[in-house]
PDB file of C-alpha atoms in Angstrom:
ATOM      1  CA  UNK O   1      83.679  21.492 -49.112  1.00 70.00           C
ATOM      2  CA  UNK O   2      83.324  23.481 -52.436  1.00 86.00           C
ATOM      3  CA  UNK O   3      80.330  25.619 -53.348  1.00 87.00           C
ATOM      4  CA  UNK O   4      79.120  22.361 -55.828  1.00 88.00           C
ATOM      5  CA  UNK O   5      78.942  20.018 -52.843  1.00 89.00           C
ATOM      6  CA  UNK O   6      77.536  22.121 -50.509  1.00 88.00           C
ATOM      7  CA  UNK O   7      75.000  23.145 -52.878  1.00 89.00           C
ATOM      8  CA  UNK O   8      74.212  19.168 -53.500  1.00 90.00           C
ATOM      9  CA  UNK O   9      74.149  18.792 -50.239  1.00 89.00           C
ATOM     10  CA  UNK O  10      71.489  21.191 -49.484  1.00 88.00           C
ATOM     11  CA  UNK O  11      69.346  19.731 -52.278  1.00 88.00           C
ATOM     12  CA  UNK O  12      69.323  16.240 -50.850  1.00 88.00           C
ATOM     13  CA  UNK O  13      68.654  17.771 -47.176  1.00 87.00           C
ATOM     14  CA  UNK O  14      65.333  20.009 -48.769  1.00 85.00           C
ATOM     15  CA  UNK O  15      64.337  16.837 -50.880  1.00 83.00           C
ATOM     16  CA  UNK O  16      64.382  14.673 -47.687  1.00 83.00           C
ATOM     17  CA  UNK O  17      62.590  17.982 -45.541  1.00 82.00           C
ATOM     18  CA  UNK O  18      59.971  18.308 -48.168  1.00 81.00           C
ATOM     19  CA  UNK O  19      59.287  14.462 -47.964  1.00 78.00           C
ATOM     20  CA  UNK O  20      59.349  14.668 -44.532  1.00 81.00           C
ATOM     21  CA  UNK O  21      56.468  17.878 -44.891  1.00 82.00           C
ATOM     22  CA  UNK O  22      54.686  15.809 -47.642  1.00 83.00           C
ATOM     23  CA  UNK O  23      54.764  12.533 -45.944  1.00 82.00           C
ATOM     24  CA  UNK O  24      51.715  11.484 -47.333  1.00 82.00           C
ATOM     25  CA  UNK O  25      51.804  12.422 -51.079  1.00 81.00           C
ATOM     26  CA  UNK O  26      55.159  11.105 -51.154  1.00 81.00           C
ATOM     27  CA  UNK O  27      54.161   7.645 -49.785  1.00 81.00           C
ATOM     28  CA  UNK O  28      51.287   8.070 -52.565  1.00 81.00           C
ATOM     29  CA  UNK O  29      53.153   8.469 -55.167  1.00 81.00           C
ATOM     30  CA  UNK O  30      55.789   5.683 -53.870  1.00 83.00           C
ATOM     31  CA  UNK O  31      53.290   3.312 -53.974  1.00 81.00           C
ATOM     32  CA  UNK O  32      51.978   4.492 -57.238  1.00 81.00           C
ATOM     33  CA  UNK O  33      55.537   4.131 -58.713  1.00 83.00           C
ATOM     34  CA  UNK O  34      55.729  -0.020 -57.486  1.00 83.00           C
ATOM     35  CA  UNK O  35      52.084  -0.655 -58.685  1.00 77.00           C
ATOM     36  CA  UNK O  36      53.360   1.041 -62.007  1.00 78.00           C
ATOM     37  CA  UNK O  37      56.810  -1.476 -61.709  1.00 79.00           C
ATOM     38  CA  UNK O  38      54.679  -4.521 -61.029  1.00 74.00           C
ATOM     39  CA  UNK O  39      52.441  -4.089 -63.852  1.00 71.00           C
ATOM     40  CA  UNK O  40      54.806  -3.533 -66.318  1.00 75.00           C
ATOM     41  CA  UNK O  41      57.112  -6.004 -65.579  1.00 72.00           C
ATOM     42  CA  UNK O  42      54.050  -8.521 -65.440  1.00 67.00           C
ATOM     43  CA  UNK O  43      52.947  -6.985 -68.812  1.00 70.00           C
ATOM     44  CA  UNK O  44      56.936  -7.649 -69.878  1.00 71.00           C
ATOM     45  CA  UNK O  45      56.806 -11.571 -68.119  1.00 67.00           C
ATOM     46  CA  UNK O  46      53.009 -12.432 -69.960  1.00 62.00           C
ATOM     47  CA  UNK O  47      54.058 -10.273 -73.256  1.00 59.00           C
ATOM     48  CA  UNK O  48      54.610 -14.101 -75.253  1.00 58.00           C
ATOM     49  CA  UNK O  49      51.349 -15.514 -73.567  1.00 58.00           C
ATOM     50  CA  UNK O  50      49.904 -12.303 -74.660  1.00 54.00           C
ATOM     51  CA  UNK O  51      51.346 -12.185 -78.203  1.00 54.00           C
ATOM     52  CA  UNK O  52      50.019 -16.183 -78.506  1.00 55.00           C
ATOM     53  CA  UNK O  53      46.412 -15.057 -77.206  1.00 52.00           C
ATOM     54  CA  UNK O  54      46.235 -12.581 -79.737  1.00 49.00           C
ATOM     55  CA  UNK O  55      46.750 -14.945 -82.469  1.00 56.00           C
ATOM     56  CA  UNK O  56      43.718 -17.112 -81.279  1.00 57.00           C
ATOM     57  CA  UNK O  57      41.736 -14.159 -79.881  1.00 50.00           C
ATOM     58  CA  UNK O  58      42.329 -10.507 -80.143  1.00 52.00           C
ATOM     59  CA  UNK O  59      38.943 -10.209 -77.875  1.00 56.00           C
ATOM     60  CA  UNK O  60      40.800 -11.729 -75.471  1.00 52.00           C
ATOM     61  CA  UNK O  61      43.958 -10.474 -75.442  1.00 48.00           C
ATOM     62  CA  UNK O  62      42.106  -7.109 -75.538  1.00 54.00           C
ATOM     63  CA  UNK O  63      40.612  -7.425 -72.289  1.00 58.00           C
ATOM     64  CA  UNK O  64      43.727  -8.539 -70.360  1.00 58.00           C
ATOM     65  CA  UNK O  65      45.442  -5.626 -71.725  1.00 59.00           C
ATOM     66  CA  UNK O  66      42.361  -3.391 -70.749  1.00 59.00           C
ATOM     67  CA  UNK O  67      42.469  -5.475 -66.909  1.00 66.00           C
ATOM     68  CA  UNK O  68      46.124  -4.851 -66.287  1.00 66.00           C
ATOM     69  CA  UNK O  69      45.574  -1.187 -67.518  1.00 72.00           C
ATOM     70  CA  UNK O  70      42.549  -0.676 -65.270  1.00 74.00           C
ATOM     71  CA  UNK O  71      45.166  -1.615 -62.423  1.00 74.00           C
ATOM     72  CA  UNK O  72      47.474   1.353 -63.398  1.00 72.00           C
ATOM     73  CA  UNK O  73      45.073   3.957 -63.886  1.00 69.00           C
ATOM     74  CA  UNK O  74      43.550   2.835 -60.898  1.00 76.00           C
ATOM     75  CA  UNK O  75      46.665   3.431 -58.989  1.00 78.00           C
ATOM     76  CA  UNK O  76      47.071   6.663 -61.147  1.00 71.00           C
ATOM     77  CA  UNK O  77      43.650   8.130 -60.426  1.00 77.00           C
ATOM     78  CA  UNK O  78      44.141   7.426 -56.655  1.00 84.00           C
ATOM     79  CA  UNK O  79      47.327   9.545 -56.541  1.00 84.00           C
ATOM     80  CA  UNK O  80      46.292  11.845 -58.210  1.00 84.00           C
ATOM     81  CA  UNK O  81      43.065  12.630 -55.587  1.00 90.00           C
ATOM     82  CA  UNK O  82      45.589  11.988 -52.661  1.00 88.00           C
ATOM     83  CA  UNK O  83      47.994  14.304 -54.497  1.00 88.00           C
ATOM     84  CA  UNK O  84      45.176  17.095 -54.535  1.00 90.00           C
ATOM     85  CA  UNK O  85      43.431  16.813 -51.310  1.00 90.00           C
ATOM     86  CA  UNK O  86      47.300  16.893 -49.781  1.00 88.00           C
ATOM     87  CA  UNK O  87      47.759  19.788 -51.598  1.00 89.00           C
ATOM     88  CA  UNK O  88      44.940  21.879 -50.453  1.00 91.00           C
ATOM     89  CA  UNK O  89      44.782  20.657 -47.386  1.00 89.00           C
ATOM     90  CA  UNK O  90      48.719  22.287 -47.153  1.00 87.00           C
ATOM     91  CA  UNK O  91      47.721  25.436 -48.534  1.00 87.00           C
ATOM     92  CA  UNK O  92      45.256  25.714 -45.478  1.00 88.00           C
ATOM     93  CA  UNK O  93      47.437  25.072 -43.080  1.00 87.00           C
ATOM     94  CA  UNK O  94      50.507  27.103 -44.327  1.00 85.00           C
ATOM     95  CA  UNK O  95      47.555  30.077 -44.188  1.00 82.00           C
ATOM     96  CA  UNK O  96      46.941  29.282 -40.870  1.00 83.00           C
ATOM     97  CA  UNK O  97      50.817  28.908 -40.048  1.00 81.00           C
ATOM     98  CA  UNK O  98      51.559  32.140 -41.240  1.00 79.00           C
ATOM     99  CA  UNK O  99      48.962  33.793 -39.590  1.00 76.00           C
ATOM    100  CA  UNK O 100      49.821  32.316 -36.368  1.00 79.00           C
ATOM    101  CA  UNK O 101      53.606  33.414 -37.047  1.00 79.00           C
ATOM    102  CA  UNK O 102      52.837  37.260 -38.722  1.00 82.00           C
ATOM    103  CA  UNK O 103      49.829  37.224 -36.317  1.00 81.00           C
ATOM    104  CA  UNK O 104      50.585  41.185 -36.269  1.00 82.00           C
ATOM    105  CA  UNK O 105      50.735  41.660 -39.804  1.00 82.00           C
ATOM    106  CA  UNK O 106      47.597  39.256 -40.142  1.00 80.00           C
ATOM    107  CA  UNK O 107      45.487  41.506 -37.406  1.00 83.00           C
ATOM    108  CA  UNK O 108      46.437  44.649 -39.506  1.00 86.00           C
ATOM    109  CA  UNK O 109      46.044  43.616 -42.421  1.00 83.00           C
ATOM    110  CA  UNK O 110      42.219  42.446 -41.305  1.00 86.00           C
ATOM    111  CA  UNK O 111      41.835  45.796 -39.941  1.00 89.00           C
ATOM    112  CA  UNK O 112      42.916  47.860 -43.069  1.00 89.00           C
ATOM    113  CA  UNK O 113      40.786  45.478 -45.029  1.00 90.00           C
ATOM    114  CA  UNK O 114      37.638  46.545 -42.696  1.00 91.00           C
ATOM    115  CA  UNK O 115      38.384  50.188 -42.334  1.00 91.00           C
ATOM    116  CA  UNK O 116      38.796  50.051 -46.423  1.00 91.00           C
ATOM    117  CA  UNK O 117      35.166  48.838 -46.336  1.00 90.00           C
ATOM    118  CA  UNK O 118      33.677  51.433 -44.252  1.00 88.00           C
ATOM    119  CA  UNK O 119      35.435  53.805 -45.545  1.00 87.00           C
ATOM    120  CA  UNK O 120      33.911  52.662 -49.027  1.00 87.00           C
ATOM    121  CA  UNK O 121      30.714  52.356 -48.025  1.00 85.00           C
ATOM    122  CA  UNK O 122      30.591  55.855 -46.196  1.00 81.00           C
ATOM    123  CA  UNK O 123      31.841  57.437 -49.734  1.00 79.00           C
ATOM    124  CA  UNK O 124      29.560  55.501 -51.390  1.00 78.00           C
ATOM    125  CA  UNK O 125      26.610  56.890 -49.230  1.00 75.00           C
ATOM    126  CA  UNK O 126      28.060  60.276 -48.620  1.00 71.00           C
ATOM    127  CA  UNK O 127      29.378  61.150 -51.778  1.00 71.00           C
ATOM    128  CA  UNK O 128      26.174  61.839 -53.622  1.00 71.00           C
ATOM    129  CA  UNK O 129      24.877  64.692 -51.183  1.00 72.00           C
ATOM    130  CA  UNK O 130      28.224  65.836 -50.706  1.00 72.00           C
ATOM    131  CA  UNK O 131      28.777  66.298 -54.788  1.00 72.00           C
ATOM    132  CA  UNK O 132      25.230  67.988 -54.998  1.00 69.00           C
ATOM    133  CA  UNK O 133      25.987  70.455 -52.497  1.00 75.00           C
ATOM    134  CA  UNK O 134      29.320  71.394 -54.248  1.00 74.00           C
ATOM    135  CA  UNK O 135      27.680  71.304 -57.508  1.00 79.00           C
ATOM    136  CA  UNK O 136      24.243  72.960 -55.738  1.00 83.00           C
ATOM    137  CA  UNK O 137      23.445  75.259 -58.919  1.00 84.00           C
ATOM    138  CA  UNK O 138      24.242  72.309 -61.403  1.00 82.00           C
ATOM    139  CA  UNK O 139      21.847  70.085 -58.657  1.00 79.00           C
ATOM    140  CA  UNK O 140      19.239  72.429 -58.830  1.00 84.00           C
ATOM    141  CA  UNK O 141      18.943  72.785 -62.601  1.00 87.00           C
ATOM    142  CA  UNK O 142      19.278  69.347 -62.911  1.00 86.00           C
ATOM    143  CA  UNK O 143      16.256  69.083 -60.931  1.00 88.00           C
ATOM    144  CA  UNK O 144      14.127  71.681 -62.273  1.00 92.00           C
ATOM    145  CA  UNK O 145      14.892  69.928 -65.246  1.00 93.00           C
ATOM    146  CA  UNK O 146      13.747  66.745 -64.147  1.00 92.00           C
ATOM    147  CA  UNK O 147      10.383  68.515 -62.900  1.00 93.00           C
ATOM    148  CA  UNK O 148       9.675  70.408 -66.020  1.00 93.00           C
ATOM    149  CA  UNK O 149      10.223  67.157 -68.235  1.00 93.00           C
ATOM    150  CA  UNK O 150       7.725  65.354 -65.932  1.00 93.00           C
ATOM    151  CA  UNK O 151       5.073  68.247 -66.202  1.00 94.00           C
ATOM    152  CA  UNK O 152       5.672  68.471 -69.964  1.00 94.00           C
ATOM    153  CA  UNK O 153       5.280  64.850 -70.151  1.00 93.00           C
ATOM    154  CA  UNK O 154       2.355  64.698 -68.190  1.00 95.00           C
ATOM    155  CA  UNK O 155       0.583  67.739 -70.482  1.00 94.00           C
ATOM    156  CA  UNK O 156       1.445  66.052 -73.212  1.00 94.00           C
ATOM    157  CA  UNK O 157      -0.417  62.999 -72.404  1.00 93.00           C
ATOM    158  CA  UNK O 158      -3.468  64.605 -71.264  1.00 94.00           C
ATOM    159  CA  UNK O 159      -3.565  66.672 -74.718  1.00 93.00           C
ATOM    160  CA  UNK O 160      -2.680  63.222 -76.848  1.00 92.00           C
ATOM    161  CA  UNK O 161      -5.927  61.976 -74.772  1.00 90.00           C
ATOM    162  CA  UNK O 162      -7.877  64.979 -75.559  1.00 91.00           C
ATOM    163  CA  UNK O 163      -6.824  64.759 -79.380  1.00 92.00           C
ATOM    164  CA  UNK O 164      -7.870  61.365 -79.383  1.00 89.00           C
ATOM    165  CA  UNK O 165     -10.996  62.263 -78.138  1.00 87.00           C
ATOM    166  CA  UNK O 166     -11.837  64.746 -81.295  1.00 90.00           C
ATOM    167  CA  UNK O 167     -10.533  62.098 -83.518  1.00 90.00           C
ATOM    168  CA  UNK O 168     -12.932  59.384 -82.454  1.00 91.00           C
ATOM    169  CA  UNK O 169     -15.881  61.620 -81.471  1.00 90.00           C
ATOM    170  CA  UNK O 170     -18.064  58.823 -81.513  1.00 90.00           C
ATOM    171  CA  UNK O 171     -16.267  56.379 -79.767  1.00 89.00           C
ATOM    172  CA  UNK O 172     -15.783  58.263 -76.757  1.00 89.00           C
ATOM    173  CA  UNK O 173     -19.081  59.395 -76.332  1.00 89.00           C
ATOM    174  CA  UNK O 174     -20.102  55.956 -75.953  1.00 91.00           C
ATOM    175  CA  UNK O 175     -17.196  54.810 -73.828  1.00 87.00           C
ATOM    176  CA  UNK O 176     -18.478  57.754 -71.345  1.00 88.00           C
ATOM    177  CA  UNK O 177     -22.048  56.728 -71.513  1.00 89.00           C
ATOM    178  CA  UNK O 178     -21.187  53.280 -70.568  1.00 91.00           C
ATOM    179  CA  UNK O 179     -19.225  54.521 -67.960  1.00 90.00           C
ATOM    180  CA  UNK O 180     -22.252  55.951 -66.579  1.00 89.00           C
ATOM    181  CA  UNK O 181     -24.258  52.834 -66.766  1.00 82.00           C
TER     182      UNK O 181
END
C-alpha cells in the first residue's frame, strides 16, 4: 500500500467510526437527505402541472409550492433539533468519559480548583489587616484623618445651624416656642 491509499483508507474507516459514534444524527440527516430527494423530484415530475396551474391560478400554484416546501423545511427543522440535542448530549458524555478515563487528573484538577478558592478567599479576608499592619503609620493617619474629617464635619454643621439661627432670628424663636407647646 502507498501512503495515498492508506491515508484513504483511514478516512473511510473514521467516516464509518464517526457514523457508528453519531448513529443517530447520521440516520437524521439520512432521512433528511431522501425527504429532500422525494420532494424535489416530485417538484421535477408536477413542474408542467405546476407551470399549467399557474397560468389559471398563481394563488394556487402558490400554495402547492408553499405545501411541498413546508415538507422540506419540516424535515430541515427536525434535523436540525436532532442535530443539536445529539450534539450536546455528546459533549456531556465525552466530559463524563474523560473524567472517568483521566479520573486522576479530573480529582486534581477539582482539588486545585478548591484550594485556589480558599486560598482566594483567605487573601481576600486577610489581606486588609495584614496590609494595615505593614503600612501601620500610613493606617493610622489614614484614620486620624478619617476622624478629624468627621469632627470637622460635624462642627461645621452645628455652626451652619447656629448661623442659620442669627439669620432667621424670628423664625426660630417661634419654631422653639412651638416646640414647647
Amino acid at each position: 500500500f502507498t501512503a495515498a491509499e492508506l491515508a484513504h483508507q483511514q478516512r473511510l474507516l473514521a467516516g464509518a467510526v464517526h457514523r457508528l459514534i453519531k448513529r443517530k444524527m447520521s440516520m437524521a440527516w439520512e432521512k433528511w437527505q431522501q425527504v429532500y430527494q422525494d420532494l424535489k423530484f416530485a417538484n421535477r415530475m408536477g413542474g408542467g402541472a405546476i407551470r399549467r396551474m399557474l397560468s389559471m391560478a398563481w394563488e394556487k400554484w402558490g400554495a402547492i409550492r408553499r405545501m411541498l416546501n413546508r415538507k422540506l423545511s419540516m424535515a430541515w427543522e427536525k434535523w436540525e433539533f436532532e442535530a443539536a440535542e445529539l450534539a450536546h448530549q455528546q459533549r456531556l458524555l465525552a466530559g463524563a468519559v474523560h473524567r472517568l478515563i483521566k479520573r486522576k487528573m479530573s480529582m486534581a484538577w477539582e482539588k486545585w480548583q478548591q484550594v485556589y478558592q480558599d486560598l482566594k478567599f483567605a487573601n481576600r479576608m486577610g489581606g486588609g489587616a495584614i496590609r494595615r499592619m505593614l503600612n501601620r503609620k500610613l493606617s493610622m493617619a489614614w484614620e486620624k484623618w478619617q476622624f478629624t474629617a468627621a469632627e470637622l464635619a460635624h462642627q461645621q454643621r452645628l455652626l451652619a445651624g447656629a448661623v442659620h439661627r442669627l439669620i432667621k432670628r424670628k423664625m426660630s424663636m417661634a419654631w422653639e416656642k412651638w416646640q414647647q407647646v
